[in-house]
Coordinates of C-alpha atoms and ligand atoms in Angstrom, one line a residue:
Chain A
M17 CA 0.0 -0.1 -0.1
P18 CA 1.3 3.5 -0.9
A19 CA 1.5 5.7 2.1
A20 CA -1.9 7.2 3.0
F21 CA -2.1 10.7 1.1
P22 CA -2.8 13.7 3.3
S23 CA -6.0 15.0 1.6
S24 CA -7.9 12.1 2.2
S25 CA -7.0 11.6 5.8
D26 CA -7.4 15.3 6.7
T27 CA -11.0 15.7 5.7
A28 CA -14.0 13.4 6.7
P29 CA -14.9 10.8 4.0
I30 CA -18.1 11.8 2.1
L31 CA -17.9 8.5 0.0
E32 CA -16.3 5.3 0.7
A33 CA -16.1 2.0 -1.2
R34 CA -15.1 -1.1 0.6
G35 CA -14.0 -4.2 -1.3
L36 CA -16.5 -3.8 -4.1
V37 CA -16.7 -7.0 -6.3
R38 CA -18.8 -7.3 -9.5
A39 CA -18.4 -10.2 -12.0
F40 CA -19.7 -10.6 -15.6
G41 CA -20.0 -14.3 -15.9
G42 CA -16.3 -15.5 -15.2
L43 CA -14.7 -11.9 -15.6
R44 CA -14.5 -10.0 -12.4
A45 CA -14.6 -6.5 -14.0
V46 CA -14.5 -5.0 -10.4
D47 CA -12.5 -7.4 -8.0
G48 CA -12.2 -5.9 -4.3
M49 CA -11.9 -2.2 -5.4
S50 CA -11.7 0.3 -2.3
L51 CA -11.8 4.0 -2.3
V52 CA -12.3 6.8 0.3
L53 CA -13.2 10.3 -0.9
G54 CA -12.9 13.0 1.3
R55 CA -15.3 15.9 1.5
G56 CA -14.4 18.6 -1.1
E57 CA -11.9 16.3 -2.7
M58 CA -10.9 16.0 -6.4
V59 CA -9.6 12.6 -7.3
G60 CA -8.5 11.3 -10.5
L61 CA -9.4 7.7 -11.4
I62 CA -6.9 6.3 -14.1
G63 CA -6.2 2.8 -15.5
P64 CA -5.8 0.9 -18.7
N65 CA -8.8 0.4 -20.9
G66 CA -10.9 -2.5 -19.4
A67 CA -9.6 -2.0 -15.9
G68 CA -13.0 -1.7 -14.6
K69 CA -13.3 2.0 -13.7
T70 CA -16.8 2.4 -15.7
T71 CA -18.0 -0.6 -14.0
F72 CA -16.9 0.8 -10.6
F73 CA -18.6 4.1 -11.4
N74 CA -21.8 2.0 -12.3
L75 CA -21.6 0.3 -8.9
L76 CA -21.2 3.6 -7.0
A77 CA -24.2 5.2 -8.9
G78 CA -26.4 2.1 -8.6
S79 CA -26.8 1.2 -12.4
L80 CA -25.1 -2.3 -11.2
V81 CA -25.6 -3.9 -7.7
P82 CA -22.2 -5.2 -6.5
D83 CA -21.7 -8.9 -5.6
S84 CA -20.2 -7.9 -2.5
G85 CA -18.9 -4.9 -0.8
A86 CA -20.3 -1.7 0.9
I87 CA -20.7 1.9 -0.4
M88 CA -20.9 4.3 2.4
L89 CA -22.5 7.6 1.8
G90 CA -22.0 9.6 4.9
N91 CA -22.6 6.9 7.3
R92 CA -25.3 4.8 5.3
D93 CA -24.5 1.9 3.0
I94 CA -26.2 2.6 -0.3
A95 CA -24.8 -0.5 -2.2
R96 CA -28.1 -2.0 -2.7
E97 CA -30.3 1.2 -3.1
R98 CA -32.2 1.9 -6.2
P99 CA -30.0 4.1 -8.6
E100 CA -32.9 6.9 -8.8
K101 CA -32.5 7.3 -5.1
R102 CA -28.8 8.2 -5.2
I103 CA -28.9 11.5 -6.9
G104 CA -31.5 12.6 -4.3
A105 CA -28.8 11.7 -1.8
G106 CA -26.3 14.0 -3.4
L107 CA -24.5 11.4 -5.7
G108 CA -24.6 12.6 -9.4
R109 CA -22.9 10.9 -12.3
T110 CA -22.1 11.5 -16.1
F111 CA -21.7 8.7 -18.8
Q112 CA -18.5 7.9 -20.6
I113 CA -20.8 7.8 -23.7
P114 CA -23.2 10.6 -23.5
K115 CA -26.8 9.9 -23.3
P116 CA -28.7 12.9 -24.2
F117 CA -32.5 12.7 -24.6
R118 CA -32.1 13.1 -28.5
E119 CA -35.7 14.3 -29.1
M120 CA -35.9 16.7 -26.6
T121 CA -34.7 20.3 -26.6
V122 CA -31.3 21.0 -24.9
L123 CA -33.1 23.2 -22.1
E124 CA -35.5 20.1 -21.6
N125 CA -32.6 17.8 -21.2
V126 CA -31.3 20.1 -18.3
L127 CA -34.6 20.5 -16.8
T128 CA -35.1 16.8 -16.5
G129 CA -32.1 16.8 -14.0
A130 CA -34.3 19.0 -11.6
Q131 CA -35.3 17.2 -8.3
G132 CA -38.3 17.3 -6.2
Q133 CA -40.4 19.0 -8.9
S134 CA -44.1 18.3 -7.8
G135 CA -45.1 18.6 -11.6
E136 CA -43.7 15.4 -12.0
G137 CA -46.8 13.8 -10.2
I138 CA -49.9 13.7 -12.7
L139 CA -52.2 15.2 -10.0
A140 CA -50.3 18.2 -9.0
N141 CA -50.5 19.6 -12.7
F142 CA -54.4 19.7 -12.0
L143 CA -54.6 20.2 -8.3
S144 CA -51.6 22.9 -7.7
P145 CA -51.0 24.4 -11.1
S146 CA -49.7 27.6 -9.8
R147 CA -47.0 25.8 -7.6
V148 CA -46.0 23.7 -10.6
R149 CA -45.6 26.8 -12.7
V150 CA -43.3 28.6 -10.1
E151 CA -41.2 25.6 -9.6
E152 CA -41.0 25.3 -13.4
H153 CA -39.8 28.9 -13.9
R154 CA -37.3 28.7 -11.2
A155 CA -36.0 25.5 -12.6
A156 CA -35.8 27.0 -16.1
E157 CA -33.9 29.9 -14.7
R158 CA -31.4 27.6 -13.2
A159 CA -31.3 25.4 -16.3
R160 CA -30.5 28.6 -18.5
E161 CA -27.7 29.7 -15.9
L162 CA -26.2 26.1 -16.4
L163 CA -26.3 26.2 -20.2
D164 CA -24.5 29.5 -19.9
F165 CA -21.9 27.9 -17.6
V166 CA -21.0 25.1 -20.1
R167 CA -21.6 27.7 -23.1
L168 CA -24.4 25.8 -24.8
S169 CA -26.7 28.8 -24.6
H170 CA -27.0 29.3 -28.2
L171 CA -28.5 25.8 -28.6
T172 CA -31.2 26.3 -25.7
H173 CA -34.1 25.3 -28.0
E174 CA -32.4 22.9 -30.4
P175 CA -33.0 19.1 -30.2
A176 CA -30.1 17.5 -28.3
A177 CA -29.7 15.1 -31.3
V178 CA -28.0 18.1 -33.2
L179 CA -25.2 18.4 -30.6
S180 CA -21.6 17.3 -31.4
G181 CA -19.9 14.7 -29.3
G182 CA -18.1 17.5 -27.2
Q183 CA -21.3 19.5 -26.8
R184 CA -23.1 16.3 -25.6
K185 CA -20.4 15.7 -22.9
L186 CA -21.1 19.5 -21.8
L187 CA -24.8 18.9 -21.9
E188 CA -24.3 15.7 -19.6
L189 CA -22.6 17.9 -17.2
A190 CA -25.1 20.8 -17.0
R191 CA -28.0 18.0 -16.7
V192 CA -26.3 16.4 -13.8
L193 CA -25.6 19.7 -12.1
M194 CA -29.2 20.6 -12.3
A195 CA -29.7 18.1 -9.6
D196 CA -27.0 19.9 -7.4
P197 CA -25.2 16.8 -6.3
S198 CA -22.6 17.2 -3.7
V199 CA -20.3 14.4 -5.2
L200 CA -19.7 14.2 -8.9
L201 CA -18.7 11.2 -10.7
L202 CA -17.4 12.2 -14.0
D203 CA -16.6 9.4 -16.7
E204 CA -14.0 10.9 -19.1
P205 CA -15.7 14.5 -19.4
A206 CA -13.2 15.4 -22.0
A207 CA -12.8 12.4 -24.2
G208 CA -13.1 13.3 -27.9
V209 CA -13.1 17.0 -27.1
N210 CA -11.3 19.5 -29.2
P211 CA -8.4 21.4 -27.5
A212 CA -10.5 24.8 -26.9
L213 CA -13.6 22.8 -25.5
L214 CA -11.0 20.8 -23.3
E215 CA -9.7 24.1 -21.5
L216 CA -13.4 24.9 -20.8
I217 CA -14.1 21.6 -19.4
I218 CA -11.0 21.7 -17.2
D219 CA -11.9 25.2 -16.2
R220 CA -15.7 24.3 -15.4
V221 CA -14.5 21.0 -13.4
R222 CA -12.2 23.2 -11.3
L223 CA -14.9 25.7 -10.5
L224 CA -17.3 22.9 -9.7
N225 CA -14.6 21.6 -7.0
A226 CA -13.8 25.1 -5.7
Q227 CA -17.6 25.5 -5.1
G228 CA -17.2 22.6 -2.7
R229 CA -18.4 19.7 -4.7
T230 CA -16.4 16.6 -4.4
V231 CA -15.3 15.1 -7.7
L232 CA -14.2 11.7 -8.7
L233 CA -12.8 11.9 -12.3
I234 CA -12.2 9.3 -14.9
E235 CA -9.8 10.5 -17.4
H236 CA -7.3 9.1 -20.0
N237 CA -5.9 12.4 -20.5
M238 CA -2.8 12.5 -17.8
D239 CA -2.1 16.1 -18.5
M240 CA -5.7 16.9 -17.6
V241 CA -5.8 14.7 -14.6
S242 CA -2.3 16.4 -13.4
R243 CA -3.7 19.7 -13.7
L244 CA -6.7 19.0 -11.7
C245 CA -6.2 16.4 -9.2
E246 CA -3.9 16.3 -6.0
R247 CA -4.6 12.8 -5.7
V248 CA -4.8 10.1 -8.5
V249 CA -6.0 6.4 -7.9
V250 CA -5.0 3.6 -10.4
M251 CA -7.1 0.7 -11.3
A252 CA -6.0 -2.4 -12.9
E253 CA -8.0 -5.7 -13.6
G254 CA -10.6 -4.7 -11.2
S255 CA -8.8 -3.3 -8.1
L256 CA -6.5 -0.7 -6.7
L257 CA -3.1 -0.8 -8.1
A258 CA -1.7 2.6 -6.9
E259 CA -2.6 5.7 -5.1
G260 CA -0.7 9.1 -4.7
A261 CA 0.1 12.4 -6.2
P262 CA 0.0 12.4 -9.9
A263 CA 3.7 12.9 -10.7
Q264 CA 4.6 10.3 -8.2
V265 CA 2.2 7.8 -9.3
L266 CA 2.8 8.0 -13.1
A267 CA 6.6 7.3 -12.4
R268 CA 6.0 4.0 -10.7
K269 CA 7.0 1.1 -12.7
D270 CA 3.9 -1.3 -11.8
V271 CA 1.7 1.5 -13.3
A272 CA 3.7 1.7 -16.4
E273 CA 3.5 -1.9 -16.8
A274 CA -0.1 -2.0 -16.2
Y275 CA -0.5 0.5 -19.2
L276 CA 1.9 -1.6 -21.2
G277 CA 0.5 -4.9 -20.5
Q278 CA -2.6 -3.9 -22.3
V279 CA -0.4 -3.0 -25.3
A280 CA 1.3 -6.4 -25.2
A281 CA -1.7 -8.5 -24.5
Chain B
M21 CA -83.2 12.0 -47.2
I22 CA -81.1 14.7 -46.4
L23 CA -82.2 14.0 -42.7
D24 CA -81.4 10.5 -43.0
L25 CA -77.9 11.2 -44.2
A26 CA -77.4 13.8 -41.4
A27 CA -78.3 11.2 -38.9
Y28 CA -76.1 8.7 -40.4
L29 CA -73.2 10.9 -40.5
A30 CA -73.9 11.8 -36.8
F31 CA -74.0 8.1 -35.9
F32 CA -70.7 7.6 -38.0
L33 CA -68.8 10.5 -36.4
T34 CA -70.1 9.2 -32.8
V35 CA -68.6 5.8 -33.4
A36 CA -65.4 7.3 -34.9
L37 CA -64.9 9.4 -31.9
S38 CA -65.4 6.7 -29.6
Y39 CA -62.4 4.8 -31.4
A40 CA -60.7 8.3 -31.0
V41 CA -60.8 8.0 -27.3
I42 CA -59.3 4.5 -27.4
T43 CA -56.6 5.7 -29.8
L44 CA -56.0 8.5 -27.4
G45 CA -55.4 5.8 -24.9
L46 CA -53.1 3.7 -26.8
N47 CA -51.1 7.1 -27.7
V48 CA -50.2 7.7 -23.9
Q49 CA -49.0 3.9 -23.8
W50 CA -47.4 3.9 -27.0
G51 CA -46.9 7.2 -28.5
Q52 CA -45.6 8.8 -25.3
T53 CA -44.2 5.9 -23.5
G54 CA -43.4 3.3 -25.8
L55 CA -45.5 0.6 -24.0
F56 CA -46.2 -2.0 -26.8
N57 CA -50.0 -2.9 -25.9
V58 CA -51.5 -5.6 -28.2
G59 CA -54.5 -6.5 -26.0
V60 CA -56.3 -3.2 -26.5
A61 CA -59.7 -5.0 -27.2
G62 CA -59.3 -6.5 -23.6
F63 CA -59.1 -3.2 -21.8
V64 CA -62.0 -1.7 -23.6
A65 CA -63.9 -4.8 -22.8
V66 CA -63.3 -4.4 -19.0
G67 CA -64.6 -0.9 -19.3
A68 CA -67.6 -1.8 -21.3
Y69 CA -68.6 -4.8 -19.0
A70 CA -67.9 -2.8 -15.9
S71 CA -70.1 0.0 -16.9
A72 CA -72.9 -2.5 -18.1
L73 CA -72.9 -4.3 -14.8
L74 CA -73.1 -1.1 -12.8
T75 CA -75.8 0.7 -14.8
T76 CA -78.2 -2.0 -16.2
P77 CA -81.5 -2.7 -14.3
D78 CA -81.3 -5.8 -12.0
A79 CA -81.4 -8.9 -13.9
P80 CA -82.7 -12.1 -12.3
D81 CA -80.4 -14.3 -14.4
R82 CA -77.1 -13.1 -13.7
F83 CA -75.1 -10.9 -11.0
G84 CA -75.9 -7.4 -10.7
G85 CA -77.4 -4.9 -12.8
F86 CA -77.1 -2.2 -10.2
G87 CA -79.0 0.5 -11.8
L88 CA -76.6 3.3 -11.1
P89 CA -76.5 6.5 -13.2
I90 CA -74.6 6.3 -16.2
I91 CA -71.8 8.7 -15.1
V92 CA -71.0 6.1 -12.1
G93 CA -70.7 3.5 -14.9
W94 CA -68.2 5.5 -16.5
A95 CA -66.1 6.2 -13.7
G96 CA -66.5 2.5 -12.8
A97 CA -65.4 1.7 -16.1
M98 CA -62.2 3.9 -16.0
L99 CA -61.5 2.5 -12.6
A100 CA -61.8 -1.0 -13.5
A101 CA -59.8 -0.9 -16.7
G102 CA -57.1 1.4 -15.0
L103 CA -56.8 -1.3 -12.1
V104 CA -56.4 -4.2 -14.6
S105 CA -53.6 -2.3 -16.4
L106 CA -51.9 -1.5 -13.5
A107 CA -51.9 -5.2 -12.3
V108 CA -50.7 -6.5 -15.7
G109 CA -48.0 -3.7 -15.9
A110 CA -47.0 -4.3 -12.2
L111 CA -46.5 -8.2 -13.1
T112 CA -44.7 -7.7 -16.5
M113 CA -43.1 -4.4 -16.9
R114 CA -39.8 -5.3 -14.8
L115 CA -39.3 -7.9 -17.7
R116 CA -38.1 -7.2 -21.1
S117 CA -40.4 -4.9 -23.1
D118 CA -41.6 -7.8 -25.6
Y119 CA -43.2 -9.6 -22.5
L120 CA -45.6 -6.8 -22.1
A121 CA -46.8 -7.6 -25.8
I122 CA -47.3 -11.1 -25.0
A123 CA -48.9 -10.4 -21.7
T124 CA -51.3 -7.7 -22.9
F125 CA -52.3 -10.2 -25.8
G126 CA -52.9 -12.8 -23.3
V127 CA -54.9 -10.4 -21.0
A128 CA -57.1 -9.7 -24.1
V129 CA -57.8 -13.4 -24.9
V130 CA -58.6 -14.1 -21.3
V131 CA -61.0 -11.1 -20.9
Q132 CA -62.7 -12.4 -24.1
L133 CA -63.1 -15.9 -22.8
C134 CA -64.3 -14.7 -19.5
A135 CA -66.8 -12.6 -21.1
L136 CA -68.0 -15.5 -23.3
N137 CA -68.0 -18.0 -20.4
L138 CA -68.5 -16.5 -17.1
Q139 CA -72.4 -16.5 -18.1
T140 CA -73.7 -15.5 -14.5
V141 CA -71.7 -12.3 -14.8
T142 CA -71.4 -11.2 -18.4
G143 CA -74.5 -12.9 -20.0
G144 CA -72.1 -15.5 -21.9
P145 CA -72.3 -15.2 -25.9
F146 CA -75.5 -13.2 -25.8
G147 CA -73.8 -10.4 -23.7
I148 CA -75.6 -7.7 -21.8
G149 CA -78.6 -5.8 -23.2
F150 CA -80.6 -2.9 -21.9
I151 CA -77.6 -0.7 -21.2
P152 CA -79.1 2.6 -20.5
R153 CA -78.5 5.0 -23.2
P154 CA -78.2 8.7 -22.6
F155 CA -80.5 11.1 -24.0
T156 CA -83.6 8.6 -24.3
S157 CA -86.1 11.3 -24.2
F158 CA -84.9 12.3 -27.7
A159 CA -85.3 8.6 -29.0
G160 CA -88.4 9.7 -30.9
D161 CA -86.3 12.0 -33.2
P162 CA -83.3 10.0 -34.6
L163 CA -81.6 13.2 -35.6
L164 CA -81.7 14.8 -32.6
F165 CA -80.7 11.6 -30.5
S166 CA -77.8 11.1 -32.8
L167 CA -76.7 14.6 -32.5
A168 CA -77.0 14.8 -28.7
N169 CA -74.8 11.5 -28.6
L170 CA -72.5 13.1 -31.0
A171 CA -72.0 16.2 -28.9
L172 CA -71.5 14.3 -25.6
L173 CA -68.7 12.2 -27.3
A174 CA -67.2 15.5 -28.9
L175 CA -67.1 16.9 -25.4
V176 CA -65.5 13.8 -24.2
V177 CA -62.9 13.8 -26.7
L178 CA -62.2 17.4 -26.3
A179 CA -61.9 17.2 -22.5
L180 CA -59.6 14.4 -23.0
Y181 CA -57.5 16.0 -25.4
L182 CA -57.1 19.1 -23.3
F183 CA -56.3 17.0 -20.3
L184 CA -53.8 15.0 -22.1
E185 CA -52.0 18.0 -23.8
R186 CA -51.8 19.7 -20.6
L187 CA -50.3 16.4 -18.8
L188 CA -47.9 15.6 -21.6
S189 CA -46.5 19.3 -21.5
S190 CA -46.1 19.1 -17.9
P191 CA -43.0 18.2 -16.2
W192 CA -44.7 14.5 -15.9
G193 CA -44.8 14.2 -19.5
R194 CA -41.3 15.4 -19.8
V195 CA -39.9 12.4 -17.8
L196 CA -42.0 10.1 -19.7
R197 CA -40.2 11.3 -22.9
A198 CA -36.9 11.3 -21.3
I199 CA -37.4 7.7 -19.9
R200 CA -38.4 6.6 -23.5
E201 CA -35.3 8.2 -25.0
D202 CA -32.9 6.9 -22.7
E203 CA -33.7 5.0 -19.4
A204 CA -30.3 4.6 -18.0
A205 CA -30.0 8.3 -18.0
A206 CA -33.3 9.4 -16.7
T207 CA -32.7 6.9 -13.9
A208 CA -29.4 8.5 -13.1
L209 CA -31.3 11.6 -12.8
G210 CA -33.5 10.2 -10.2
K211 CA -36.7 9.2 -12.2
P212 CA -38.0 6.0 -11.2
A213 CA -38.8 4.5 -14.7
L214 CA -40.9 1.7 -13.6
R215 CA -43.3 4.1 -11.6
F216 CA -43.7 6.4 -14.5
R217 CA -44.3 3.6 -17.1
L218 CA -46.9 2.1 -14.6
Q219 CA -48.7 5.3 -14.4
A220 CA -48.9 5.9 -18.2
F221 CA -49.9 2.2 -18.8
A222 CA -52.7 2.5 -16.1
L223 CA -53.7 6.1 -17.3
G224 CA -53.9 4.6 -21.0
G225 CA -55.8 1.7 -19.9
A226 CA -58.3 3.9 -17.9
I227 CA -59.0 6.0 -21.0
M228 CA -59.5 2.7 -23.1
G229 CA -62.1 1.5 -20.5
L230 CA -63.8 4.9 -20.8
A231 CA -64.1 4.3 -24.3
G232 CA -65.6 0.9 -23.8
A233 CA -68.2 2.4 -21.5
A234 CA -68.9 5.1 -23.9
Q235 CA -69.7 2.5 -26.8
A236 CA -71.7 0.3 -24.6
H237 CA -73.9 3.1 -23.7
F238 CA -74.2 4.4 -27.0
I239 CA -75.2 1.0 -28.8
G240 CA -77.1 -0.2 -25.7
F241 CA -75.9 -3.7 -26.0
I242 CA -72.6 -5.5 -25.7
A243 CA -71.5 -9.1 -26.4
P244 CA -67.7 -10.7 -26.6
D245 CA -67.7 -10.5 -30.3
N246 CA -67.2 -6.9 -30.1
Y247 CA -63.8 -7.5 -28.5
L248 CA -61.9 -9.5 -30.9
P249 CA -58.3 -8.7 -32.1
T250 CA -59.7 -7.0 -35.0
L251 CA -60.6 -4.0 -32.4
T252 CA -57.0 -4.0 -31.5
F253 CA -55.9 -4.2 -35.1
Q254 CA -57.9 -1.3 -36.0
V255 CA -56.8 1.2 -33.2
W256 CA -53.2 0.4 -33.9
A257 CA -53.8 1.2 -37.6
M258 CA -55.7 4.6 -36.3
L259 CA -52.8 5.6 -34.2
I260 CA -50.2 4.7 -36.9
V261 CA -52.1 6.5 -39.8
G262 CA -52.7 9.7 -37.6
G263 CA -49.3 10.1 -36.3
S264 CA -48.1 8.1 -33.2
G265 CA -47.2 10.5 -30.4
N266 CA -49.5 13.2 -31.5
N267 CA -53.0 13.4 -29.8
R268 CA -54.5 15.3 -32.7
G269 CA -53.1 12.6 -35.0
A270 CA -54.6 10.1 -33.0
I271 CA -58.0 11.6 -33.2
L272 CA -57.6 12.2 -37.0
G273 CA -56.1 8.7 -37.4
A274 CA -59.4 7.2 -35.7
V275 CA -61.9 9.3 -38.0
V276 CA -59.9 8.3 -41.2
V277 CA -59.6 4.7 -40.5
W278 CA -63.1 4.2 -39.4
A279 CA -64.4 6.0 -42.4
L280 CA -62.4 3.6 -44.6
W281 CA -63.6 0.6 -42.5
A282 CA -67.4 1.7 -42.9
L283 CA -67.1 2.6 -46.6
S284 CA -65.4 -0.7 -47.5
G285 CA -68.0 -2.4 -45.5
S286 CA -71.0 -0.9 -47.2
V287 CA -69.1 -1.6 -50.5
I288 CA -68.5 -5.4 -49.6
G289 CA -72.1 -5.5 -48.5
S290 CA -73.6 -4.3 -51.9
V291 CA -71.0 -6.0 -54.2
F292 CA -71.0 -9.6 -52.7
P293 CA -73.9 -11.9 -52.9
A294 CA -75.2 -12.8 -49.2
G295 CA -73.4 -16.2 -49.1
W296 CA -70.2 -14.5 -49.6
Q297 CA -70.2 -11.7 -47.4
A298 CA -68.7 -13.3 -44.2
R299 CA -65.7 -14.3 -46.1
A300 CA -65.6 -11.0 -48.1
A301 CA -65.5 -9.2 -44.6
A302 CA -61.8 -10.3 -44.4
L303 CA -61.2 -8.0 -47.3
Q304 CA -62.0 -5.0 -44.9
I305 CA -58.9 -6.0 -42.6
A306 CA -56.7 -6.6 -45.8
L307 CA -57.8 -3.2 -47.3
I308 CA -56.8 -1.5 -43.8
G309 CA -53.7 -3.1 -44.0
V310 CA -52.8 -1.9 -47.5
G311 CA -54.0 1.4 -46.4
L312 CA -51.7 1.5 -43.5
C313 CA -48.7 0.5 -45.7
A314 CA -49.6 3.2 -48.3
I315 CA -49.6 5.9 -45.5
L316 CA -46.2 4.5 -44.2
L317 CA -44.6 5.0 -47.6
W318 CA -46.3 8.3 -48.1
R319 CA -45.7 9.7 -44.7
P320 CA -43.7 7.5 -42.3
R321 CA -44.6 9.2 -39.1
G322 CA -48.3 9.0 -39.9
I323 CA -50.3 12.0 -41.3
L324 CA -49.8 14.5 -38.7
G325 CA -46.3 12.9 -37.1
E326 CA -45.0 13.5 -33.6
R327 CA -44.9 17.2 -32.5
R328 CA -41.9 18.1 -30.3
I329 CA -43.6 19.0 -27.1
V330 CA -42.2 21.6 -24.9
S331 CA -43.1 22.4 -21.4
R332 CA -46.1 24.7 -21.2
H333 CA -44.8 26.8 -18.7
L334 CA -41.6 27.6 -20.7
V335 CA -43.9 30.0 -23.1
T336 CA -41.2 32.6 -22.5
A337 CA -39.2 30.6 -25.1
P338 CA -39.2 31.9 -28.5
K339 CA -41.8 29.9 -30.3
A340 CA -40.8 30.7 -33.8
N341 CA -37.6 28.5 -33.9
P342 CA -38.2 26.4 -36.9
S343 CA -36.3 23.4 -35.7
L344 CA -39.1 22.9 -33.0
V345 CA -41.7 22.7 -35.8
N346 CA -39.8 20.5 -37.8
N347 CA -41.0 16.9 -37.9
T348 CA -37.4 15.2 -38.5
P349 CA -34.9 16.6 -36.5
P350 CA -31.5 16.6 -38.4
E351 CA -29.6 13.4 -37.6
I352 CA -25.7 13.9 -36.7
P353 CA -23.5 10.9 -36.3
H354 CA -22.4 9.5 -33.1
A355 CA -19.3 11.0 -31.5
Ligands
ATP418 N1 -22.4 -5.2 -19.0 C1 -21.4 -5.9 -19.1 N2 -21.4 -7.2 -19.5 C2 -20.0 -7.9 -19.8 N3 -18.9 -7.4 -19.4 C3 -18.8 -6.3 -19.2 C4 -19.9 -5.5 -18.9 N4 -19.4 -4.1 -18.7 C5 -18.3 -4.4 -18.7 N5 -17.8 -5.4 -19.0 C6 -16.5 -5.9 -18.9 O1 -15.7 -5.3 -17.9 C7 -14.5 -4.9 -18.0 C8 -14.3 -3.6 -17.4 O2 -15.0 -2.7 -18.2 P1 -15.1 -1.1 -18.0 O3 -15.9 -0.5 -18.9 O4 -15.3 -1.0 -16.5 O5 -13.6 -0.7 -18.2 P2 -13.0 0.9 -18.0 O6 -11.9 0.9 -17.4 O7 -13.9 1.9 -17.9 O8 -12.4 1.1 -19.5 P3 -12.1 2.3 -20.5 O9 -11.1 3.1 -20.1 O10 -12.1 1.6 -22.0 O11 -13.6 3.0 -20.5 C9 -14.1 -5.0 -19.5 O12 -13.5 -6.3 -19.7 C10 -15.6 -5.1 -20.1 O13 -15.7 -5.9 -21.2
MG419 MG1 -14.9 3.4 -19.0

């Protein structure tokens, strides 16, 4: 084990994964992975293709149920809670391959991220329409701010299907921010994004962390990881391989081998 | 002559509008939510029988006949069909979506067989008669009677249309569309997909039940033969022809397809000799099938096609944006 990194032990943990295991048939995609996220931390999660990073995210976000292990959010084990409950508890995620609601406008995509809207119940639309209207206007105001934040305002009323790959990444970000999560799980937010957009995304993620949100960032772009994160975690073959400051971890021989092994295989 | 024609036209439109109600129900399930219900006839039948049982006078040879007011029958029809939908949905909706199709088809068969065999409740093959008809005080004047019924159904369709438009452009409708577009993303945003699907399925089923009751009270008599798979086929044709996902399309499709059906029926009636007519009736189904193919070739999204619905509360948004009106959003390749 690498020496405990200061920032993880300084702050109270907000999210903790303990010995998570998830197999697909004979393949243990996540194999005893553990991770502690301190409140307000920004941590990079790296590792070769197929290391199990996205599967680990799916476990944290509840799209998949672990075969064993625990996920502590605060002091509650949420490992078996339904995924739609987690965002309400403050845990938000984006997808490696963006999943826009293609036929809906960009604005309505973002509005879907709003939580606790009474208008999402059938009856409230007829029994308390004024309350629904007020909430909807408030949500729309915030959605427009978020679209400004990710610089998609000019596409507000376009169907999401017209967005480019990079714009879809930004839309994912705005949509999950609509729920105001305190922990953000970002799966390769900058993959396939042009250099100008990359700078925007780096800047936005840094701002979100500065606002006090905890960020766990999967990313293959080591430059971006080094610039954003004080601590990185390396996953290989489903479990934790190394942990520490970016420069230190990237210099390690076993980490280099894990990436190289993939090329050799 | 003119009066006869007017009375017939009113009769025709009333029946067409009763189909429009069923089609609006299917549009909630399929057009808005993507739930594949191939047992439409069964849910219509549940509504029809429920209302008939509640409103007919006490009958010595079968259960019930509670003699309640028609409006109670209609409410009971919606409740019964909605509850049956809820039960079917709860049992199957966790499974893969094609199981819903099999299950709904099974439900329709079971309902029809029950209607046929539970003689003490449903009257068996002879069905239930003496279902109270609204506006019987006008019965002496066929034209007035037809017009009054037409007005009633037009009112039902209008109210339903306004209700559904309001609902579908609400946050509830938005979540429904989000789930249809990408369930995993909607779930990650905290929307319980199963619950929303169940709500939509039960709502659509309740609307079908209402249509069944409306038809039963308009004709005054129901029998198991009214609820064969042909009915399901007709309603699907109506929705596809009019434009799945569009409430106006659902209404228009119902009128167009019912016109085609009635017209071809009377042509077959006059062209074929009496002994052949039962067999020639199969031509009607084939004709609708051909019409369906023609529409799909001419307008793949139906006559009206799906409109992009935007939240009704966001009226401050510029409405003139052409891309919102466009039926076919431009496609871009995936990243
Ligand atoms: N639903 C699934 N069914 C079967 N196998 C799966 C499934 N999801 C992931 N896997 C397998 O699990 C392993 C880990 O995949 P995962 O997507 O978690 O990797 P990753 O670290 O995110 O890789 P990348 O950097 O390429 O995104 C892979 O071998 C993959 O084939
Ligand atoms: Mg991945």
